[in-house]
Tab-separated table of C-alpha atoms in Angstrom:
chain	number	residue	atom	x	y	z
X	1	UNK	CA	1.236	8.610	30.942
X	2	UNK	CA	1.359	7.799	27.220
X	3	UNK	CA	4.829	6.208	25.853
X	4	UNK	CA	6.687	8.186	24.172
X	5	UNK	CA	7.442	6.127	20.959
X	6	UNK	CA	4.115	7.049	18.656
X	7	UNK	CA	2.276	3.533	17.016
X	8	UNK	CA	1.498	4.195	13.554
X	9	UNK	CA	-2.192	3.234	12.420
X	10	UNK	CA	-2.951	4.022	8.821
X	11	UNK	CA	-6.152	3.405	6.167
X	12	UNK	CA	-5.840	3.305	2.656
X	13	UNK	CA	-8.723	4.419	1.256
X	14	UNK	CA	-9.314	4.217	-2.236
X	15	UNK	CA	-11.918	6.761	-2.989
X	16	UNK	CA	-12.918	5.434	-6.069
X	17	UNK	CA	-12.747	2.222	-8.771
X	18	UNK	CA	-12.720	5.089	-11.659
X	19	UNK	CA	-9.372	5.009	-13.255
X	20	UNK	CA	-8.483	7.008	-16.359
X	21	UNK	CA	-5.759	4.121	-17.203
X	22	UNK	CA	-6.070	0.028	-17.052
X	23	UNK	CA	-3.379	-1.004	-16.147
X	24	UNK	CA	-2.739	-5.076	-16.968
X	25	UNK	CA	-1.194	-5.683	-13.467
X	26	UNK	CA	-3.739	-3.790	-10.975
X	27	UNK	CA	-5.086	-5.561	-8.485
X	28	UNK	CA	-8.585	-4.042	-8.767
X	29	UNK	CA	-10.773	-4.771	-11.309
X	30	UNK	CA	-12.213	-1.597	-12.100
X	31	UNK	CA	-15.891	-1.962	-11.647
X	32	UNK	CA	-17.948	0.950	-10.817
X	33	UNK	CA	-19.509	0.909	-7.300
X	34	UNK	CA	-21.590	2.962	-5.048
X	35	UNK	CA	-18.954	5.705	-3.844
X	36	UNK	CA	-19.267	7.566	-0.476
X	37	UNK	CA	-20.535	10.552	-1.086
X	38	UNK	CA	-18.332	13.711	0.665
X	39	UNK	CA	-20.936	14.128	3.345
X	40	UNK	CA	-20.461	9.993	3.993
X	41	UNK	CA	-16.567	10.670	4.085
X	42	UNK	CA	-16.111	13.236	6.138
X	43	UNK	CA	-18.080	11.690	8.734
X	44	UNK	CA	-15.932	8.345	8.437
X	45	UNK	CA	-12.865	10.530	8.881
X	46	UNK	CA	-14.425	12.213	12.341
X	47	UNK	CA	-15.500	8.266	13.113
X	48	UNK	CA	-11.722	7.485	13.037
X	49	UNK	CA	-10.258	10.276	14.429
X	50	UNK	CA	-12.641	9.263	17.308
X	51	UNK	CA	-11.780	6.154	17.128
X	52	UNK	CA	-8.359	6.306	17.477
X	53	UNK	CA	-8.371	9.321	20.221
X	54	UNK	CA	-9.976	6.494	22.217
X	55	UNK	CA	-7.704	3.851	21.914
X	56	UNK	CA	-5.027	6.227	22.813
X	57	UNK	CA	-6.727	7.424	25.812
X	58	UNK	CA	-7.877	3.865	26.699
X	59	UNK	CA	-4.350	2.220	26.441
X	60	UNK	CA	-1.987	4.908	26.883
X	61	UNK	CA	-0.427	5.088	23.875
X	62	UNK	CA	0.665	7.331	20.851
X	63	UNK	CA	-0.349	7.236	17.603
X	64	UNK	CA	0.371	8.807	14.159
X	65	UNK	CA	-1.992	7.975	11.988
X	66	UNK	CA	-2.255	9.012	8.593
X	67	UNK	CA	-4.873	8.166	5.721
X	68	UNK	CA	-3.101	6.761	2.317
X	69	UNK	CA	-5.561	8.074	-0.208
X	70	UNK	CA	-5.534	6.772	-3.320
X	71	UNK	CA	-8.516	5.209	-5.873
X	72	UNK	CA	-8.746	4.097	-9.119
X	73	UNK	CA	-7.428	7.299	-9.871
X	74	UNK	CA	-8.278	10.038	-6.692
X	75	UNK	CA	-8.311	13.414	-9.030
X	76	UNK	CA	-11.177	11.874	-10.736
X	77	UNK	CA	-13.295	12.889	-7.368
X	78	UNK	CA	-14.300	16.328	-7.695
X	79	UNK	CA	-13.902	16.458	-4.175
X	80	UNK	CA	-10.874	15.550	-3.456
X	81	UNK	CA	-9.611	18.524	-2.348
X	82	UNK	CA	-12.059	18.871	0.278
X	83	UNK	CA	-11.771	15.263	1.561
X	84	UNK	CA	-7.492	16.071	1.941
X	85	UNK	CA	-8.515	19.304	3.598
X	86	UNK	CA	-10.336	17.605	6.373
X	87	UNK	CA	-8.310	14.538	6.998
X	88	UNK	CA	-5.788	17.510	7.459
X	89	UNK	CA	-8.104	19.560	9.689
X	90	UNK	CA	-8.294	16.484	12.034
X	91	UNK	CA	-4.284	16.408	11.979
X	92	UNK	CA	-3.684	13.314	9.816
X	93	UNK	CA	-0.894	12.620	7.896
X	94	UNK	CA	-1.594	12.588	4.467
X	95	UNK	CA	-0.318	10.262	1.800
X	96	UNK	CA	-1.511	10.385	-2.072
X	97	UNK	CA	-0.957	7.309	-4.372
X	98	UNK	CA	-1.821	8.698	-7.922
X	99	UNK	CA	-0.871	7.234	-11.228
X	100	UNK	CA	0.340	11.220	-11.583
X	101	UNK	CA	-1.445	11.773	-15.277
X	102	UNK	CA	-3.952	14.490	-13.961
X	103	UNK	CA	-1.385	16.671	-11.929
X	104	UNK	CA	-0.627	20.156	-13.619
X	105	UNK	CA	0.570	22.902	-11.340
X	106	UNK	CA	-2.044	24.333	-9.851
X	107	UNK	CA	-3.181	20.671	-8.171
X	108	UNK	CA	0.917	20.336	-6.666
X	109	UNK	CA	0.356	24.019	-5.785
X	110	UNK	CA	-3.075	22.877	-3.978
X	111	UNK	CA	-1.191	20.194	-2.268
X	112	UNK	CA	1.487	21.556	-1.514
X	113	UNK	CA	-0.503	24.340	0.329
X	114	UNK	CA	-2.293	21.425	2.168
X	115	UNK	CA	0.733	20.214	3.283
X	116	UNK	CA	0.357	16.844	1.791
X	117	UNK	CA	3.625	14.500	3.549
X	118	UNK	CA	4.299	12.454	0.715
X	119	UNK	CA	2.856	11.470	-3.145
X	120	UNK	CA	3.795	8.417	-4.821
X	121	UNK	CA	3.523	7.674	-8.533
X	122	UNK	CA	3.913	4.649	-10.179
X	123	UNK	CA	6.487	4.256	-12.557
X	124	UNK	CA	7.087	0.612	-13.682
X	125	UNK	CA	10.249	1.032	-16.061
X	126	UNK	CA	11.482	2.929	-18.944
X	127	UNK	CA	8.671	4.769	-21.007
X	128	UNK	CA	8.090	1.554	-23.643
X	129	UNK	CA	7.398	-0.592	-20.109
X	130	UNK	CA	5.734	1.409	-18.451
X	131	UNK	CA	2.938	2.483	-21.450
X	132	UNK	CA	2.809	-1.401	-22.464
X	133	UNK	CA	1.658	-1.922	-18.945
X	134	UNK	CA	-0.244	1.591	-18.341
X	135	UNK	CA	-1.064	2.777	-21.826
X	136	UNK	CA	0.869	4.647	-24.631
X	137	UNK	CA	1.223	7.972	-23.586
X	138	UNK	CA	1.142	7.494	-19.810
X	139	UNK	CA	4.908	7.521	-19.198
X	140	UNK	CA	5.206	11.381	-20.424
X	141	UNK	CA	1.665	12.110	-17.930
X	142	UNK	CA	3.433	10.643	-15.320
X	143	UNK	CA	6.375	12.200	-16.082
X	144	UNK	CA	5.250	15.564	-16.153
X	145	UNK	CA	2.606	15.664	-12.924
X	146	UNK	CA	5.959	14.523	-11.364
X	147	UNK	CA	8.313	17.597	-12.382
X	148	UNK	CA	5.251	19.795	-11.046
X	149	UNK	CA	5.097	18.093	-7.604
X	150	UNK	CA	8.975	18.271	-7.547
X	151	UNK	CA	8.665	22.037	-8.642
X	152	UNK	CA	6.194	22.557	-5.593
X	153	UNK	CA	9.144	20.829	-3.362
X	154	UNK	CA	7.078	17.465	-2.492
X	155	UNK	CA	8.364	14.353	-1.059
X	156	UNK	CA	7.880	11.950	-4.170
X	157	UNK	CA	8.324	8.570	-4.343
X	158	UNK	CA	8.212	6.773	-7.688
X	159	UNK	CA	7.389	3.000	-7.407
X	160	UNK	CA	7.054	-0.123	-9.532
X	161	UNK	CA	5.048	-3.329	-9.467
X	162	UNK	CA	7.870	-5.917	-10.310
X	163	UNK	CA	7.041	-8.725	-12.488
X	164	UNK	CA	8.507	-10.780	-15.573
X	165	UNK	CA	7.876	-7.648	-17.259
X	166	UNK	CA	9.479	-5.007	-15.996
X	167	UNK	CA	12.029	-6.913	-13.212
X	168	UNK	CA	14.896	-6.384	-15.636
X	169	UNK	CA	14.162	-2.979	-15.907
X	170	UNK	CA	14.509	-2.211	-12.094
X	171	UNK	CA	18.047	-0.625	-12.651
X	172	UNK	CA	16.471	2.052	-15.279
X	173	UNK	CA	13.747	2.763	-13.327
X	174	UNK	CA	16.496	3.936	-10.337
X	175	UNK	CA	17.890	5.782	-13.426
X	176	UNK	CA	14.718	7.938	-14.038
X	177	UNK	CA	14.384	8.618	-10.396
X	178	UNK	CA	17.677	10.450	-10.212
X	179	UNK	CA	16.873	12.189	-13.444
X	180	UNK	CA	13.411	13.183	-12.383
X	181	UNK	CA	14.712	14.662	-8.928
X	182	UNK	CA	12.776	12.548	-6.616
X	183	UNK	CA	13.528	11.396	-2.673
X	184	UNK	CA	12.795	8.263	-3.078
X	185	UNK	CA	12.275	4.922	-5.011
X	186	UNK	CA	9.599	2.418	-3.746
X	187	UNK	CA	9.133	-1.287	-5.233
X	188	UNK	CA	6.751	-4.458	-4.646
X	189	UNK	CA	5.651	-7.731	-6.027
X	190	UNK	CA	2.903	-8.304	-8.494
X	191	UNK	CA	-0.317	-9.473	-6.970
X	192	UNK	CA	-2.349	-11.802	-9.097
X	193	UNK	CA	-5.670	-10.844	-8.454
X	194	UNK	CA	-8.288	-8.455	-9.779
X	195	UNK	CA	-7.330	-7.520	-13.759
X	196	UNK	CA	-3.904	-8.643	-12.311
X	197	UNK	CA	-4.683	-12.318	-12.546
X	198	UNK	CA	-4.047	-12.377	-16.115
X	199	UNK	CA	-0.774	-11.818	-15.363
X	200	UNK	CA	-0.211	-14.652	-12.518
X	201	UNK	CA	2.464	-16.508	-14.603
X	202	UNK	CA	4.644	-13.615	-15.150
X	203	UNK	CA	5.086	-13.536	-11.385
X	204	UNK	CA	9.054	-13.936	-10.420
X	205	UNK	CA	9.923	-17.532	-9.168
X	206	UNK	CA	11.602	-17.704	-5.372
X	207	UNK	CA	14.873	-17.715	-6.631
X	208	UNK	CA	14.436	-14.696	-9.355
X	209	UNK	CA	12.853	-12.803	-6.263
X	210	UNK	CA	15.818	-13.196	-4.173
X	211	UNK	CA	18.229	-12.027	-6.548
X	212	UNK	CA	16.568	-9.477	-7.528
X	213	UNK	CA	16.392	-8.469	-3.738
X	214	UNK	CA	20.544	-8.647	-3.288
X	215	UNK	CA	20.342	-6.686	-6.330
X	216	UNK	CA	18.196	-3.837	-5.453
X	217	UNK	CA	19.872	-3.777	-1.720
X	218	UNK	CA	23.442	-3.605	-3.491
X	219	UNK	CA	22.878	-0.285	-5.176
X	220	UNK	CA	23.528	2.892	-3.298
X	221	UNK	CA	22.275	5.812	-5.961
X	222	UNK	CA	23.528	9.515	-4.346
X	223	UNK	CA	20.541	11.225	-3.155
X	224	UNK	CA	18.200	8.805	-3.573
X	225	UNK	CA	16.654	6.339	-0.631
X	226	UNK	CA	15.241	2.675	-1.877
X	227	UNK	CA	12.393	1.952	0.300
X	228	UNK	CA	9.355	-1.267	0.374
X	229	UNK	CA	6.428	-2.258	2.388
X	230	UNK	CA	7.547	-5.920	1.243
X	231	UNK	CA	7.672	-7.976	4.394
X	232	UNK	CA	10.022	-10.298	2.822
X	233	UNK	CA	12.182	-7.684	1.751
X	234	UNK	CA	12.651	-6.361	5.386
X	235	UNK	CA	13.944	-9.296	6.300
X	236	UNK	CA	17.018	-9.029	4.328
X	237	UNK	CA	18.423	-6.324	6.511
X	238	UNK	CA	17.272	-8.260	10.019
X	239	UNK	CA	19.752	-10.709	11.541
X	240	UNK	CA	16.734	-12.618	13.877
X	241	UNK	CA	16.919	-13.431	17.179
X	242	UNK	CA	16.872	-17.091	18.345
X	243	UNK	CA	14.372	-15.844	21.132
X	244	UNK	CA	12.063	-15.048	18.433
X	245	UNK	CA	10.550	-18.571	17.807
X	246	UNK	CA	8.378	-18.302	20.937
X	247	UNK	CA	7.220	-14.305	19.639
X	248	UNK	CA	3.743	-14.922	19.632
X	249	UNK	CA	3.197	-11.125	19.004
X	250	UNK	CA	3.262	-10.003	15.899
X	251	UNK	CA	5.514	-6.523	15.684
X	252	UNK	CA	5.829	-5.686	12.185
X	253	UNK	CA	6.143	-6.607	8.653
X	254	UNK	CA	3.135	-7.479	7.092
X	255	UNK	CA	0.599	-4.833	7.861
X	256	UNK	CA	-2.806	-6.490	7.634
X	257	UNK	CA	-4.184	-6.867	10.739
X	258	UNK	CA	-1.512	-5.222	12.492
X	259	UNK	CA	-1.466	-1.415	11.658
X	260	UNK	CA	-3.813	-0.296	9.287
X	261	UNK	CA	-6.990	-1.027	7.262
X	262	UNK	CA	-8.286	-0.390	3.800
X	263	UNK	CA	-11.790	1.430	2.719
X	264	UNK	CA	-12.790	0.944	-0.562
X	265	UNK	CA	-14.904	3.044	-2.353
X	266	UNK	CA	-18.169	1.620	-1.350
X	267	UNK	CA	-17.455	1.885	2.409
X	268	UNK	CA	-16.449	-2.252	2.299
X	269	UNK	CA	-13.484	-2.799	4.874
X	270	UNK	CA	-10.485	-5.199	3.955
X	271	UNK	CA	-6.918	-5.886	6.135
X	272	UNK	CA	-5.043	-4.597	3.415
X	273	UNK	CA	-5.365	-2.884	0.203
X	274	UNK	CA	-4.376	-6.081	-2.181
X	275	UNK	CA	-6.156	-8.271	-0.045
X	276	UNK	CA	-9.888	-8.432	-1.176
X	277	UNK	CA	-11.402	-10.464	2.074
X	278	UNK	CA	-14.641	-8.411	3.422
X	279	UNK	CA	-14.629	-7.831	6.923
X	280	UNK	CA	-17.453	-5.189	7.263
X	281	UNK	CA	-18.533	-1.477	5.508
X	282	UNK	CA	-17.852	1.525	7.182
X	283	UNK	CA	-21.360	2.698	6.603
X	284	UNK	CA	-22.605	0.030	8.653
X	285	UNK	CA	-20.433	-0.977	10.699
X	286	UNK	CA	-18.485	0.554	13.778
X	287	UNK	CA	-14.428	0.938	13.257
X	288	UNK	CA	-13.870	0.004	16.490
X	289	UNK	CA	-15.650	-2.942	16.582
X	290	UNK	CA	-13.895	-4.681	13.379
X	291	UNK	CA	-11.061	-4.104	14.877
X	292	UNK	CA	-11.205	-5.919	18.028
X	293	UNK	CA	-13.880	-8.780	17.075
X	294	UNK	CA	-12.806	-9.215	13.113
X	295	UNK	CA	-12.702	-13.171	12.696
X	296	UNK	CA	-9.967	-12.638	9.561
X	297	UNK	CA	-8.074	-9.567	11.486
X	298	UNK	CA	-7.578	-12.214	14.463
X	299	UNK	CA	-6.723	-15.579	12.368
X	300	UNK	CA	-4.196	-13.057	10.937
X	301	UNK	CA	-2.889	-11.657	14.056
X	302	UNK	CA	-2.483	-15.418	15.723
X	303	UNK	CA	0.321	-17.167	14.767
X	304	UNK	CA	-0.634	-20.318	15.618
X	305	UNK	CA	-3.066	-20.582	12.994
X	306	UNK	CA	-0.232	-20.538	10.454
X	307	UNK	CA	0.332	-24.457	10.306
X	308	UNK	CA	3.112	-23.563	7.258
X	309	UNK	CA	6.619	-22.301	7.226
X	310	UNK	CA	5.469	-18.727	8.337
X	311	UNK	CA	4.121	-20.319	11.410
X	312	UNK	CA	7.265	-22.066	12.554
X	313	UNK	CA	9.894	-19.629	10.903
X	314	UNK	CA	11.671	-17.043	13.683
X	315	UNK	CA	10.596	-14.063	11.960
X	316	UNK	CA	7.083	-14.742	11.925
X	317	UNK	CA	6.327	-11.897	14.252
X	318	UNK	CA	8.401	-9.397	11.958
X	319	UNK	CA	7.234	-10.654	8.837
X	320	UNK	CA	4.483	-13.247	7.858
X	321	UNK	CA	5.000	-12.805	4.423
X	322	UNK	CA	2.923	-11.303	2.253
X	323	UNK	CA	-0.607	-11.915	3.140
X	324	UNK	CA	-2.378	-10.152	-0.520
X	325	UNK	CA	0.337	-12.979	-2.492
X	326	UNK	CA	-0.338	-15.840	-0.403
X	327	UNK	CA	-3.940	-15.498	-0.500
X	328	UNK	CA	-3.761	-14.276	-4.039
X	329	UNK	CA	-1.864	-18.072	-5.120
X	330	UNK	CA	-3.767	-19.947	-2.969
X	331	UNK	CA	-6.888	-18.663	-4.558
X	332	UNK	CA	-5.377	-19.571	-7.780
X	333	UNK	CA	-5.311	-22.527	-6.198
X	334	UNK	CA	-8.798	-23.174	-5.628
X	335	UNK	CA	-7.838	-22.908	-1.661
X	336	UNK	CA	-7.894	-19.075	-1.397
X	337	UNK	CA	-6.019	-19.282	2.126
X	338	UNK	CA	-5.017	-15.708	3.946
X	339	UNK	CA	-2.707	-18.053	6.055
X	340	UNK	CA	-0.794	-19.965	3.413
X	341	UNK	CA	3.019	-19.528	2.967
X	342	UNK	CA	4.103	-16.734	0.937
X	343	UNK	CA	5.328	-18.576	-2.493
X	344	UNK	CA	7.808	-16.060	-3.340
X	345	UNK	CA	9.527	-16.309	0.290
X	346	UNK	CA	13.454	-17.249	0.145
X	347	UNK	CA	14.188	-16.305	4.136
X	348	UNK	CA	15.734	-19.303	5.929
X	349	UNK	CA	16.777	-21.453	2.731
């Protein structure tokens, strides 16, 4: 019989490089490539459905998936709409990451009628931030696609890319939530790669990261929940377990390899969104197979290849760092190593 605690299993796909904004910090670099077409999609979505039916049925286990679908910008494919409808029909969870510029009210009406779980627009500080990173004029786009989703009573989570820029800022940004009526407030770290490598030396140092961290975890705003896929942020709320050292499992934190995958526009498949390492194309290349023979997905999954810090530290199997940053300052580097020690990383000093 299956367990009863479900294993969550998500892609990211980013349906396309377009992007009506440039933002100075993304991590993609905004070239045009050869996009699935809708017929191409849907029949990846019915190849992981498939896939993932099997794996439960093979190993006796539960799993809520759910596709994060994001771009570029995803309203600039026509299609969207029809893409969301099937990755419901299958009975995905649904996640949209939007910069939140193109959404009037009939679009939150659409998804709201979908019954989309969750949007999240990015938000990286008061408007004269936020437009000096995004473009002037973005902040008030943003701002209003978010009072329409709101309206239409979605989950919403604002989030910000934290940097030299913006870090500061943090505090107003938690200000704006509460004003705008959101659930939530989401954060992470700058990745230096793509059009983001420009910005590699505005990156926070370890010790800015970690009190930025206490910080952030110190604030309790009424009606609003703080929330990050940051590995090394988790942490901060774990007290680890001696036993842990031997873990050679890895159970959570950094996702790459772990619980999810990314599709990119062309069909290429990478561990993790920020973390541009080929490792097949979907149109190619079976699902099931990168998973289980993936070179990169099992160097990442092994923790004795980490011959570093993250390799001998106790929370290695909760954590690992962040595998996009480590690569991403490595690279810098001229090493580009997916296994090197997260820079940024203050657990256990």
């Amino acid at each position: 019989m299956p367990i009863s605690e479900a294993h969550d299993f998500f892609i990211q796909w980013h349906l396309t490089e377009r992007c009506n904004l440039r933002c100075t910090h993304c991590y993609q670099t905004g070239v045009q490539n050869n996009e699935l077409s809708l017929d191409e999609v849907l029949s990846v979505i019915d190849e992981v459905d498939d896939t993932i039916k099997a794996w439960a049925d093979n190993y006796s286990m539960d799993f809520s998936p759910s596709f994060n679908v994001t771009g570029g910008e995803p309203f600039l494919r026509t299609d969207l709409f029809d893409i969301l409808s099937a990755m419901r029909g299958r009975g995905f969870n649904i996640y949209l990451l939007t910069n939140g510029t193109m959404i009037d009210r009939n679009r939150a009406r659409k998804l709201s009628d979908l019954g989309v779980n969750g949007i999240q627009i990015s938000i990286e500080g008061p408007e004269h931030i936020h437009d000096a990173i995004r473009g002037k004029g973005s902040f008030a786009r943003s701002k209003e696609g978010v009072r329409h989703l709101v309206d239409h009573g979605h989950t919403v989570t604002l989030n910000a890319t934290l940097s030299e820029v913006n870090a500061d800022s943090f505090t107003d940004v938690i200000d704006i939530a509460c004003a705008m009526g959101v659930q939530r407030l989401g954060f992470s770290r700058l990745v230096p790669s793509g059009r983001g490598k420009q910005m590699i030396n505005q990156s926070l140092s370890t010790d800015r990261v970690k009190h930025l961290y206490e910080k952030i975890f110190s604030l309790q705003p009424a009606g609003l929940e703080i929330v990050t896929g940051d590995p090394v942020a988790s942490q901060m709320a774990c007290v680890p377990d001696d036993a842990d050292t031997a873990a050679a499992v890895a159970s959570g934190g950094c996702a790459a390899g772990i619980s999810g995958l990314t599709f990119l526009a062309d069909g290429t498949i990478t561990p993790c969104r920020r973390l541009p390492v080929p490792i097949g194309n979907i149109r190619t290349d079976s699902l099931r197979e990168v998973w289980a023979t993936s070179e990169i997905l099992e160097m990442l999954r092994d923790r004795t290849r980490y011959g570093n810090r993250c390799g001998s530290c106790k929370r290695w199997s909760t954590c690992r760092g962040c595998r996009a940053i480590a690569y991403a300052r490595s690279q810098a580097e001229g090493e580009g190593d997916i296994l090197a020690d997260d820079p940024q990383c203050f657990i256990g000093d």
